Amino acid sequence: MKTVVILVNPKYGGNLGAIARNMMNFNVSELRIVGNSDILDNDAYIRAVHAKDILKNAKFYKSLSNAVSDIDVTVATTGAVSGDRNIKRIPITPRELAKNQKENEGTLGIVFGREDDGLKNEDVELCDILVSVPTSEKYPIMNLSHAVSVILYEIYYESVSSDIPYNLRMKNASKIEKEMLLRFFNEFVDISNAVPEYRKEICKTIFKRIVGRAFISGKEANSLICVFKKTDLK
Amino acid sequence: MKTVVILVNPKYGGNLGAIARNMMNFNVSELRIVGNSDILDNDAYIRAVHAKDILKNAKFYKSLSNAVSDIDVTVATTGAVSGDRNIKRIPITPRELAKNQKENEGTLGIVFGREDDGLKNEDVELCDILVSVPTSEKYPIMNLSHAVSVILYEIYYESVSSDIPYNLRMKNASKIEKEMLLRFFNEFVDISNAVPEYRKEICKTIFKRIVGRAFISGKEANSLICVFKKTDLK
């Protein structure tokens, strides 16, 4: 599995440097930034210490959808659980993410929002999964670089603890397999008389989130496609 | 269990501020510093954000042995495994520490050394346990505040996952119970004809480390004391 860190409009170069260092501590090398390369200032390079190459090789994008277009599994991160049109999105913990993604043979993109603001709802909705680091209600919001470090640590730790027998591993669905499944599901919902018009969008959203959280395997995705492919509904 | 963070001669106020914030993120409030209060500079207060009280309430000590005199279980941290007179001390992971210390009804002190230098051997020897965060050999040394955050996170996470049945919990030995055990063991070694003179110190050191790593319970400590209390050796 290849892990990619994606930062959306980060504010402080110092945090970027610390993030680069944490990435190297936990064997992650690819950094993508939605924003301007000005952010890579002196502070960034100083705080990166021996991880300066990660900053030098960082790629820049104009939007998050561009930045994740080739990523198989995308993970939005949040310091707080927030709702989208009253549908609360349930975050999983970094540990659950790490255990589930261990057998991902594609790419895993972890998306972090701007310091103080976090990710916008529409950016969260672009992602398969929502992750939140369990913190005390006394001060739930972590510094950006420390949140990155805890999440990358969990993923790294899981990768070095080898205890899943090969036969229990399921091959995670790729981005394309999931998109196909969602497309067939959405078409199914569209032509269904069973789902009232005003509920169709919500159903599609919920199903998309469940597919993300369940770490659906390629086989499961392909099997479900057959279910929704039936067109003799009307 | 009450967790205390102990920093030995920290160098950068910014790291201290970040540490205070991480402490509050993970419900730890007591900070002890071996060193001078000058370290609490503007950077420290800026980076602490909403955790300034932790800095204001920090206690200062002249030596590590003073700082840990009332702590039941002390944990030294290291970025690298190093030896003491060729006896490699085996570190445990933060997760193993968290799982074992979950039922500690006393105080747990986590000791961090100076940025760039780490802890001196004699400071490590003062502690019961050695912990190291698993990192990539590409860049094994974490920034001080990030190492703190990963360790406090593991302890916090364990405290909010309640899955140990009450009857399986063992009451950890207190500092006094362990000191008594070590004292009787050391006296036993001193008067023993079986242990050659030049090996007595090493045996005492090894036993002390084992007692620390094993998270010995109060009952176990008290039982072992009887074993070593026998004085009819000569």
Short mmCIF file of C-alpha atoms in Angstrom, two decimals:
data_model
loop_
_atom_site.label_atom_id
_atom_site.label_comp_id
_atom_site.label_asym_id
_atom_site.label_seq_id
_atom_site.Cartn_x
_atom_site.Cartn_y
_atom_site.Cartn_z
CA MET A 1 0.00 0.00 0.00
CA LYS A 2 1.23 3.46 -0.80
CA THR A 3 0.19 6.28 1.50
CA VAL A 4 -0.02 9.84 0.22
CA VAL A 5 -0.49 12.91 2.44
CA ILE A 6 -2.71 15.64 1.01
CA LEU A 7 -2.91 19.08 2.62
CA VAL A 8 -5.65 21.51 1.64
CA ASN A 9 -4.59 25.17 1.84
CA PRO A 10 -2.19 24.82 4.76
CA LYS A 11 -1.32 28.06 6.54
CA TYR A 12 2.05 27.67 8.29
CA GLY A 13 5.33 26.62 6.69
CA GLY A 14 6.55 25.38 10.09
CA ASN A 15 3.74 22.82 10.21
CA LEU A 16 4.63 21.68 6.71
CA GLY A 17 8.21 21.06 7.72
CA ALA A 18 7.09 19.11 10.79
CA ILE A 19 4.72 17.11 8.61
CA ALA A 20 7.51 16.24 6.17
CA ARG A 21 9.61 14.99 9.07
CA ASN A 22 6.76 12.88 10.44
CA MET A 23 6.16 11.45 7.00
CA MET A 24 9.75 10.29 6.80
CA ASN A 25 9.60 8.95 10.39
CA PHE A 26 6.75 6.71 9.25
CA ASN A 27 7.97 5.79 5.77
CA VAL A 28 5.63 7.99 3.71
CA SER A 29 7.23 9.96 0.92
CA GLU A 30 4.57 11.60 -1.25
CA LEU A 31 3.15 14.98 -0.29
CA ARG A 32 0.44 16.77 -2.28
CA ILE A 33 -0.68 20.29 -1.51
CA VAL A 34 -3.81 22.05 -2.70
CA GLY A 35 -2.53 25.61 -2.78
CA ASN A 36 0.48 27.71 -3.61
CA SER A 37 4.15 26.72 -3.42
CA ASP A 38 4.87 29.94 -1.44
CA ILE A 39 3.98 27.94 1.65
CA LEU A 40 7.35 26.17 1.39
CA ASP A 41 9.21 28.92 3.25
CA ASN A 42 12.34 28.92 5.44
CA ASP A 43 10.41 27.71 8.45
CA ALA A 44 9.24 24.71 6.46
CA TYR A 45 12.75 23.68 5.49
CA ILE A 46 14.16 24.28 8.97
CA ARG A 47 11.51 22.16 10.66
CA ALA A 48 11.80 19.39 8.07
CA VAL A 49 15.39 18.79 9.26
CA HIS A 50 16.48 15.67 7.31
CA ALA A 51 13.21 15.41 5.40
CA LYS A 52 13.75 18.34 3.04
CA ASP A 53 13.45 16.14 -0.06
CA ILE A 54 9.82 15.47 0.78
CA LEU A 55 9.16 19.20 0.53
CA LYS A 56 11.22 19.56 -2.64
CA ASN A 57 9.23 16.76 -4.29
CA ALA A 58 5.82 17.98 -3.13
CA LYS A 59 3.21 18.34 -5.88
CA PHE A 60 0.78 21.26 -6.07
CA TYR A 61 -2.85 21.21 -7.19
CA LYS A 62 -5.60 23.74 -7.75
CA SER A 63 -8.35 21.68 -6.16
CA LEU A 64 -8.82 18.65 -3.95
CA SER A 65 -10.66 16.74 -6.66
CA ASN A 66 -7.59 17.12 -8.88
CA ALA A 67 -5.31 16.06 -6.05
CA VAL A 68 -7.22 12.81 -5.39
CA SER A 69 -8.20 11.89 -8.94
CA ASP A 70 -5.87 8.87 -9.02
CA ILE A 71 -6.16 7.80 -5.39
CA ASP A 72 -7.93 4.51 -4.68
CA VAL A 73 -9.01 5.15 -1.10
CA THR A 74 -9.40 8.71 0.21
CA VAL A 75 -9.64 9.58 3.88
CA ALA A 76 -10.84 12.93 5.17
CA THR A 77 -9.72 13.93 8.64
CA THR A 78 -11.54 16.01 11.19
CA GLY A 79 -11.04 17.20 14.74
CA ALA A 80 -14.76 17.35 15.33
CA VAL A 81 -17.74 15.39 14.12
CA SER A 82 -19.92 17.58 11.97
CA GLY A 83 -23.03 17.02 10.00
CA ASP A 84 -23.94 17.48 6.37
CA ARG A 85 -27.56 18.50 5.97
CA ASN A 86 -28.28 16.84 9.31
CA ILE A 87 -26.77 13.54 8.30
CA LYS A 88 -23.97 13.06 10.78
CA ARG A 89 -21.00 11.42 9.19
CA ILE A 90 -19.56 8.83 11.52
CA PRO A 91 -15.77 9.01 11.78
CA ILE A 92 -13.67 5.94 12.38
CA THR A 93 -10.51 5.93 14.48
CA PRO A 94 -7.00 5.92 13.02
CA ARG A 95 -6.56 2.41 14.39
CA GLU A 96 -9.63 1.10 12.59
CA LEU A 97 -8.38 2.79 9.43
CA ALA A 98 -4.93 1.25 9.78
CA LYS A 99 -6.25 -2.27 10.37
CA ASN A 100 -8.66 -2.09 7.48
CA GLN A 101 -6.28 -0.51 5.02
CA LYS A 102 -3.41 -2.84 5.74
CA GLU A 103 -4.29 -4.99 2.76
CA ASN A 104 -5.01 -2.14 0.39
CA GLU A 105 -2.84 -2.87 -2.63
CA GLY A 106 -3.44 0.52 -4.18
CA THR A 107 -3.04 4.08 -2.90
CA LEU A 108 -4.34 5.58 0.33
CA GLY A 109 -4.70 9.34 0.43
CA ILE A 110 -5.08 11.07 3.77
CA VAL A 111 -6.55 14.54 3.47
CA PHE A 112 -6.01 17.27 6.06
CA GLY A 113 -7.64 20.68 6.10
CA ARG A 114 -6.36 24.12 6.97
CA GLU A 115 -5.18 24.91 10.50
CA ASP A 116 -8.08 26.44 12.50
CA ASP A 117 -10.67 25.71 9.79
CA GLY A 118 -10.37 22.06 8.88
CA LEU A 119 -11.91 20.68 5.68
CA LYS A 120 -15.02 22.11 4.04
CA ASN A 121 -18.05 19.84 3.80
CA GLU A 122 -17.70 19.47 0.05
CA ASP A 123 -14.11 18.29 0.48
CA VAL A 124 -15.16 15.75 3.10
CA GLU A 125 -17.87 14.48 0.75
CA LEU A 126 -15.23 13.83 -1.94
CA CYS A 127 -13.64 11.26 0.35
CA ASP A 128 -14.48 7.62 1.06
CA ILE A 129 -13.91 7.63 4.78
CA LEU A 130 -13.86 10.11 7.65
CA VAL A 131 -11.26 9.68 10.37
CA SER A 132 -10.90 11.46 13.67
CA VAL A 133 -8.19 11.07 16.33
CA PRO A 134 -9.86 10.34 19.70
CA THR A 135 -9.06 13.31 21.95
CA SER A 136 -10.22 14.76 25.23
CA GLU A 137 -13.22 17.08 25.18
CA LYS A 138 -11.07 19.45 27.25
CA TYR A 139 -9.17 20.29 24.08
CA PRO A 140 -10.25 18.19 21.13
CA ILE A 141 -8.42 19.96 18.32
CA MET A 142 -4.84 18.90 17.74
CA ASN A 143 -2.15 20.88 16.01
CA LEU A 144 -2.17 19.84 12.34
CA SER A 145 1.29 18.24 12.32
CA HIS A 146 0.54 16.26 15.48
CA ALA A 147 -2.70 14.91 14.04
CA VAL A 148 -0.74 13.85 10.94
CA SER A 149 1.86 12.16 13.11
CA VAL A 150 -0.66 10.09 15.09
CA ILE A 151 -2.46 8.90 11.95
CA LEU A 152 0.72 8.02 10.05
CA TYR A 153 2.03 6.28 13.18
CA GLU A 154 -1.05 4.03 13.37
CA ILE A 155 -0.71 3.09 9.71
CA TYR A 156 3.02 2.45 10.05
CA TYR A 157 2.59 0.41 13.22
CA GLU A 158 0.04 -1.81 11.54
CA SER A 159 2.33 -2.33 8.56
CA VAL A 160 5.15 -3.57 10.78
CA SER A 161 2.94 -5.87 12.85
CA SER A 162 2.48 -8.76 10.49
CA ASP A 163 -0.25 -10.97 11.82
CA ILE A 164 -2.94 -11.32 9.18
CA PRO A 165 -2.77 -14.73 7.53
CA TYR A 166 -2.66 -14.40 3.77
CA ASN A 167 -5.88 -16.31 3.26
CA LEU A 168 -7.86 -13.83 5.34
CA ARG A 169 -6.81 -10.88 3.29
CA MET A 170 -9.40 -9.37 1.03
CA LYS A 171 -8.35 -7.28 -1.88
CA ASN A 172 -9.84 -3.80 -1.39
CA ALA A 173 -11.99 -2.43 -4.19
CA SER A 174 -10.14 0.06 -6.40
CA LYS A 175 -11.47 3.56 -7.08
CA ILE A 176 -12.83 2.45 -10.43
CA GLU A 177 -14.62 -0.58 -8.96
CA LYS A 178 -16.25 1.60 -6.33
CA GLU A 179 -17.27 4.25 -8.84
CA MET A 180 -18.89 1.56 -10.98
CA LEU A 181 -20.78 0.22 -8.02
CA LEU A 182 -21.99 3.70 -7.06
CA ARG A 183 -22.98 4.46 -10.63
CA PHE A 184 -25.11 1.33 -10.88
CA PHE A 185 -26.59 1.96 -7.47
CA ASN A 186 -27.43 5.55 -8.32
CA GLU A 187 -29.05 4.54 -11.61
CA PHE A 188 -31.01 1.92 -9.73
CA VAL A 189 -32.24 4.53 -7.27
CA ASP A 190 -33.10 6.91 -10.10
CA ILE A 191 -35.38 4.47 -11.87
CA SER A 192 -36.85 2.99 -8.72
CA ASN A 193 -40.47 3.62 -7.86
CA ALA A 194 -39.82 2.48 -4.32
CA VAL A 195 -37.71 5.51 -3.38
CA PRO A 196 -39.61 8.83 -3.17
CA GLU A 197 -38.09 11.54 -5.30
CA TYR A 198 -37.10 13.76 -2.35
CA ARG A 199 -35.16 10.88 -0.72
CA LYS A 200 -33.11 9.72 -3.67
CA GLU A 201 -30.12 12.00 -3.09
CA ILE A 202 -29.90 11.15 0.59
CA CYS A 203 -29.97 7.44 -0.18
CA LYS A 204 -27.16 7.78 -2.65
CA THR A 205 -25.09 9.75 -0.13
CA ILE A 206 -25.63 7.21 2.62
CA PHE A 207 -24.77 4.28 0.40
CA LYS A 208 -21.60 5.98 -0.77
CA ARG A 209 -20.52 6.54 2.83
CA ILE A 210 -21.23 2.97 3.83
CA VAL A 211 -19.21 1.63 0.91
CA GLY A 212 -16.35 3.82 2.07
CA ARG A 213 -16.52 2.85 5.75
CA ALA A 214 -16.92 -0.85 5.07
CA PHE A 215 -13.63 -1.08 3.21
CA ILE A 216 -15.48 -3.09 0.63
CA SER A 217 -13.44 -5.67 -1.23
CA GLY A 218 -13.20 -5.89 -5.02
CA LYS A 219 -15.23 -9.12 -5.01
CA GLU A 220 -17.97 -7.56 -2.88
CA ALA A 221 -18.16 -4.49 -5.09
CA ASN A 222 -18.41 -6.61 -8.22
CA SER A 223 -21.10 -8.83 -6.68
CA LEU A 224 -23.18 -5.87 -5.61
CA ILE A 225 -22.98 -4.37 -9.07
CA CYS A 226 -24.92 -7.37 -10.36
CA VAL A 227 -27.65 -6.67 -7.82
CA PHE A 228 -28.18 -3.13 -8.99
CA LYS A 229 -27.66 -3.81 -12.66
CA LYS A 230 -31.15 -5.26 -13.05
CA THR A 231 -33.17 -2.89 -15.12
CA ASP A 232 -36.54 -4.67 -15.14
CA LEU A 233 -37.91 -2.48 -12.38
CA LYS A 234 -40.55 -0.36 -14.02
CA MET B 1 -4.01 6.34 36.70
CA LYS B 2 -2.41 9.73 36.63
CA THR B 3 0.09 10.44 33.87
CA VAL B 4 2.84 13.00 34.38
CA VAL B 5 5.11 14.29 31.61
CA ILE B 6 8.73 14.92 32.61
CA LEU B 7 11.13 16.78 30.31
CA VAL B 8 14.85 16.73 30.99
CA ASN B 9 16.62 19.93 29.93
CA PRO B 10 14.42 20.75 26.94
CA LYS B 11 15.93 23.17 24.45
CA TYR B 12 13.11 24.89 22.53
CA GLY B 13 10.21 26.81 24.02
CA GLY B 14 8.16 26.09 20.88
CA ASN B 15 8.37 22.35 21.55
CA LEU B 16 7.24 22.93 25.13
CA GLY B 17 4.18 24.80 23.96
CA ALA B 18 3.33 22.04 21.49
CA ILE B 19 3.83 19.47 24.25
CA ALA B 20 1.45 21.35 26.55
CA ARG B 21 -1.17 21.36 23.83
CA ASN B 22 -0.75 17.64 23.18
CA MET B 23 -1.01 16.96 26.90
CA MET B 24 -4.35 18.72 27.02
CA ASN B 25 -5.51 16.94 23.84
CA PHE B 26 -4.95 13.66 25.68
CA ASN B 27 -6.14 14.62 29.15
CA VAL B 28 -2.77 14.94 30.88
CA SER B 29 -2.28 18.01 33.03
CA GLU B 30 0.94 17.74 35.03
CA LEU B 31 4.22 18.84 33.49
CA ARG B 32 7.56 18.60 35.27
CA ILE B 33 10.75 20.06 33.88
CA VAL B 34 14.31 19.33 34.95
CA GLY B 35 15.89 22.67 34.13
CA ASN B 36 15.30 26.38 34.24
CA SER B 37 12.01 28.23 33.94
CA ASP B 38 13.57 30.50 31.26
CA ILE B 39 12.53 27.84 28.76
CA LEU B 40 8.93 29.06 29.07
CA ASP B 41 9.38 31.84 26.53
CA ASN B 42 6.95 33.55 24.13
CA ASP B 43 7.20 30.72 21.62
CA ALA B 44 6.13 28.28 24.31
CA TYR B 45 3.00 30.25 25.17
CA ILE B 46 2.11 30.89 21.53
CA ARG B 47 2.37 27.22 20.56
CA ALA B 48 0.45 26.09 23.65
CA VAL B 49 -2.63 27.94 22.30
CA HIS B 50 -5.41 26.99 24.77
CA ALA B 51 -3.09 24.93 26.97
CA LYS B 52 -1.24 27.83 28.59
CA ASP B 53 -2.27 26.76 32.09
CA ILE B 54 -0.25 23.60 31.76
CA LEU B 55 2.84 25.73 31.25
CA LYS B 56 1.91 28.11 34.09
CA ASN B 57 1.51 25.15 36.46
CA ALA B 58 4.68 23.35 35.37
CA LYS B 59 7.03 22.38 38.21
CA PHE B 60 10.80 22.73 37.99
CA TYR B 61 13.44 20.40 39.41
CA LYS B 62 17.21 20.32 39.66
CA SER B 63 17.59 16.65 38.80
CA LEU B 64 15.60 13.79 37.33
CA SER B 65 15.80 11.77 40.54
CA ASN B 66 14.08 14.65 42.34
CA ALA B 67 11.47 14.92 39.60
CA VAL B 68 10.50 11.24 39.84
CA SER B 69 10.85 10.69 43.58
CA ASP B 70 7.11 10.27 44.10
CA ILE B 71 6.24 8.56 40.80
CA ASP B 72 5.15 4.91 40.98
CA VAL B 73 6.05 3.83 37.46
CA THR B 74 8.69 5.69 35.47
CA VAL B 75 9.15 5.33 31.74
CA ALA B 76 12.23 6.50 29.87
CA THR B 77 11.81 7.22 26.17
CA THR B 78 14.33 6.82 23.42
CA GLY B 79 14.51 7.22 19.67
CA ALA B 80 17.17 4.57 19.39
CA VAL B 81 18.05 1.43 21.27
CA SER B 82 21.34 1.89 23.08
CA GLY B 83 23.37 -0.24 25.43
CA ASP B 84 24.69 0.21 28.91
CA ARG B 85 27.97 -1.58 29.37
CA ASN B 86 26.97 -3.91 26.55
CA ILE B 87 23.67 -4.86 28.13
CA LYS B 88 21.14 -3.76 25.57
CA ARG B 89 18.03 -2.49 27.23
CA ILE B 90 15.01 -3.75 25.37
CA PRO B 91 12.41 -1.04 24.74
CA ILE B 92 8.72 -1.79 24.61
CA THR B 93 6.29 -0.06 22.29
CA PRO B 94 3.92 2.70 23.40
CA ARG B 95 1.02 0.33 22.78
CA GLU B 96 2.44 -2.33 25.09
CA LEU B 97 3.02 0.37 27.69
CA ALA B 98 -0.53 1.65 27.37
CA LYS B 99 -2.10 -1.80 27.67
CA ASN B 100 0.00 -2.73 30.67
CA GLN B 101 -0.38 0.51 32.50
CA LYS B 102 -4.11 0.76 32.03
CA GLU B 103 -4.69 -0.70 35.48
CA ASN B 104 -1.99 1.28 37.23
CA GLU B 105 -3.80 2.94 40.13
CA GLY B 106 -0.87 5.22 40.95
CA THR B 107 1.20 7.63 38.91
CA LEU B 108 2.91 7.05 35.58
CA GLY B 109 5.78 9.34 34.71
CA ILE B 110 6.96 9.56 31.11
CA VAL B 111 10.46 10.97 30.80
CA PHE B 112 11.75 12.64 27.64
CA GLY B 113 15.29 13.82 27.02
CA ARG B 114 16.70 16.88 25.32
CA GLU B 115 16.12 17.47 21.63
CA ASP B 116 19.05 16.06 19.59
CA ASP B 117 20.61 14.33 22.63
CA GLY B 118 17.95 12.24 24.27
CA LEU B 119 18.36 10.92 27.81
CA LYS B 120 21.71 10.10 29.38
CA ASN B 121 22.30 6.48 30.37
CA GLU B 122 22.10 7.27 34.06
CA ASP B 123 18.70 8.89 33.57
CA VAL B 124 17.44 5.86 31.66
CA GLU B 125 18.67 3.62 34.48
CA LEU B 126 16.58 5.58 36.99
CA CYS B 127 13.46 4.45 35.17
CA ASP B 128 11.45 1.23 35.34
CA ILE B 129 10.73 0.85 31.67
CA LEU B 130 12.17 1.94 28.35
CA VAL B 131 9.79 2.86 25.54
CA SER B 132 10.48 3.62 21.92
CA VAL B 133 8.05 4.66 19.18
CA PRO B 134 8.44 2.29 16.22
CA THR B 135 9.75 4.38 13.33
CA SER B 136 11.29 3.85 9.91
CA GLU B 137 15.04 3.37 9.75
CA LYS B 138 14.99 6.04 7.02
CA TYR B 139 14.52 8.63 9.76
CA PRO B 140 14.07 7.07 13.17
CA ILE B 141 14.27 10.17 15.37
CA MET B 142 11.03 12.06 15.84
CA ASN B 143 10.66 15.67 16.87
CA LEU B 144 10.28 15.74 20.67
CA SER B 145 6.71 17.07 20.71
CA HIS B 146 5.57 14.51 18.13
CA ALA B 147 7.06 11.63 20.11
CA VAL B 148 5.21 12.94 23.17
CA SER B 149 1.99 13.12 21.20
CA VAL B 150 2.16 9.53 19.93
CA ILE B 151 2.88 8.14 23.40
CA LEU B 152 0.17 10.17 25.16
CA TYR B 153 -2.25 9.23 22.37
CA GLU B 154 -1.66 5.50 22.93
CA ILE B 155 -2.23 5.88 26.67
CA TYR B 156 -5.35 7.96 26.15
CA TYR B 157 -6.75 5.60 23.54
CA GLU B 158 -6.35 2.66 25.89
CA SER B 159 -8.08 4.55 28.68
CA VAL B 160 -11.15 5.21 26.54
CA SER B 161 -11.38 1.63 25.24
CA SER B 162 -12.85 -0.21 28.18
CA ASP B 163 -12.51 -3.90 27.55
CA ILE B 164 -10.60 -5.48 30.42
CA PRO B 165 -12.91 -7.44 32.70
CA TYR B 166 -12.48 -6.38 36.29
CA ASN B 167 -11.41 -9.82 37.45
CA LEU B 168 -8.43 -9.90 35.06
CA ARG B 169 -6.98 -6.70 36.38
CA MET B 170 -3.89 -6.98 38.51
CA LYS B 171 -2.97 -4.22 40.83
CA ASN B 172 0.43 -2.93 39.76
CA ALA B 173 3.16 -2.82 42.38
CA SER B 174 3.69 0.67 43.78
CA LYS B 175 7.09 2.38 43.80
CA ILE B 176 7.57 1.45 47.45
CA GLU B 177 6.72 -2.21 46.88
CA LYS B 178 9.18 -2.41 43.99
CA GLU B 179 11.90 -0.63 45.96
CA MET B 180 11.44 -3.13 48.79
CA LEU B 181 11.69 -6.03 46.40
CA LEU B 182 14.85 -4.62 44.82
CA ARG B 183 16.37 -3.91 48.20
CA PHE B 184 15.85 -7.50 49.37
CA PHE B 185 17.08 -8.84 46.07
CA ASN B 186 20.19 -6.67 46.16
CA GLU B 187 20.95 -7.68 49.74
CA PHE B 188 20.49 -11.29 48.72
CA VAL B 189 22.96 -10.86 45.88
CA ASP B 190 25.41 -9.07 48.17
CA ILE B 191 25.58 -11.91 50.68
CA SER B 192 25.43 -14.70 48.14
CA ASN B 193 28.49 -16.84 47.54
CA ALA B 194 26.97 -18.06 44.30
CA VAL B 195 27.33 -14.73 42.50
CA PRO B 196 30.95 -13.71 41.75
CA GLU B 197 31.85 -10.25 43.02
CA TYR B 198 32.36 -8.76 39.54
CA ARG B 199 28.88 -9.88 38.41
CA LYS B 200 26.81 -8.61 41.33
CA GLU B 201 26.09 -5.16 39.91
CA ILE B 202 25.07 -6.48 36.52
CA CYS B 203 22.68 -8.98 38.13
CA LYS B 204 21.05 -6.24 40.16
CA THR B 205 20.66 -4.08 37.05
CA ILE B 206 19.12 -6.88 35.01
CA PHE B 207 16.67 -7.82 37.74
CA LYS B 208 15.61 -4.24 38.16
CA ARG B 209 14.90 -3.94 34.43
CA ILE B 210 12.94 -7.18 34.35
CA VAL B 211 10.78 -6.07 37.26
CA GLY B 212 10.07 -2.86 35.37
CA ARG B 213 9.26 -4.49 32.01
CA ALA B 214 7.12 -7.19 33.53
CA PHE B 215 4.68 -4.69 35.06
CA ILE B 216 4.87 -6.75 38.19
CA SER B 217 1.76 -6.77 40.35
CA GLY B 218 1.73 -5.88 44.05
CA LYS B 219 1.06 -9.53 44.93
CA GLU B 220 3.95 -10.77 42.82
CA ALA B 221 6.33 -8.22 44.31
CA ASN B 222 5.34 -9.19 47.83
CA SER B 223 5.71 -12.90 47.11
CA LEU B 224 9.17 -12.46 45.63
CA ILE B 225 10.29 -10.46 48.64
CA CYS B 226 9.81 -13.58 50.77
CA VAL B 227 12.07 -15.52 48.43
CA PHE B 228 14.95 -13.11 48.85
CA LYS B 229 14.38 -12.38 52.49
CA LYS B 230 16.02 -15.65 53.55
CA THR B 231 19.25 -14.86 55.28
CA ASP B 232 20.53 -18.37 56.00
CA LEU B 233 22.83 -18.36 53.00
CA LYS B 234 26.31 -18.26 54.42
#
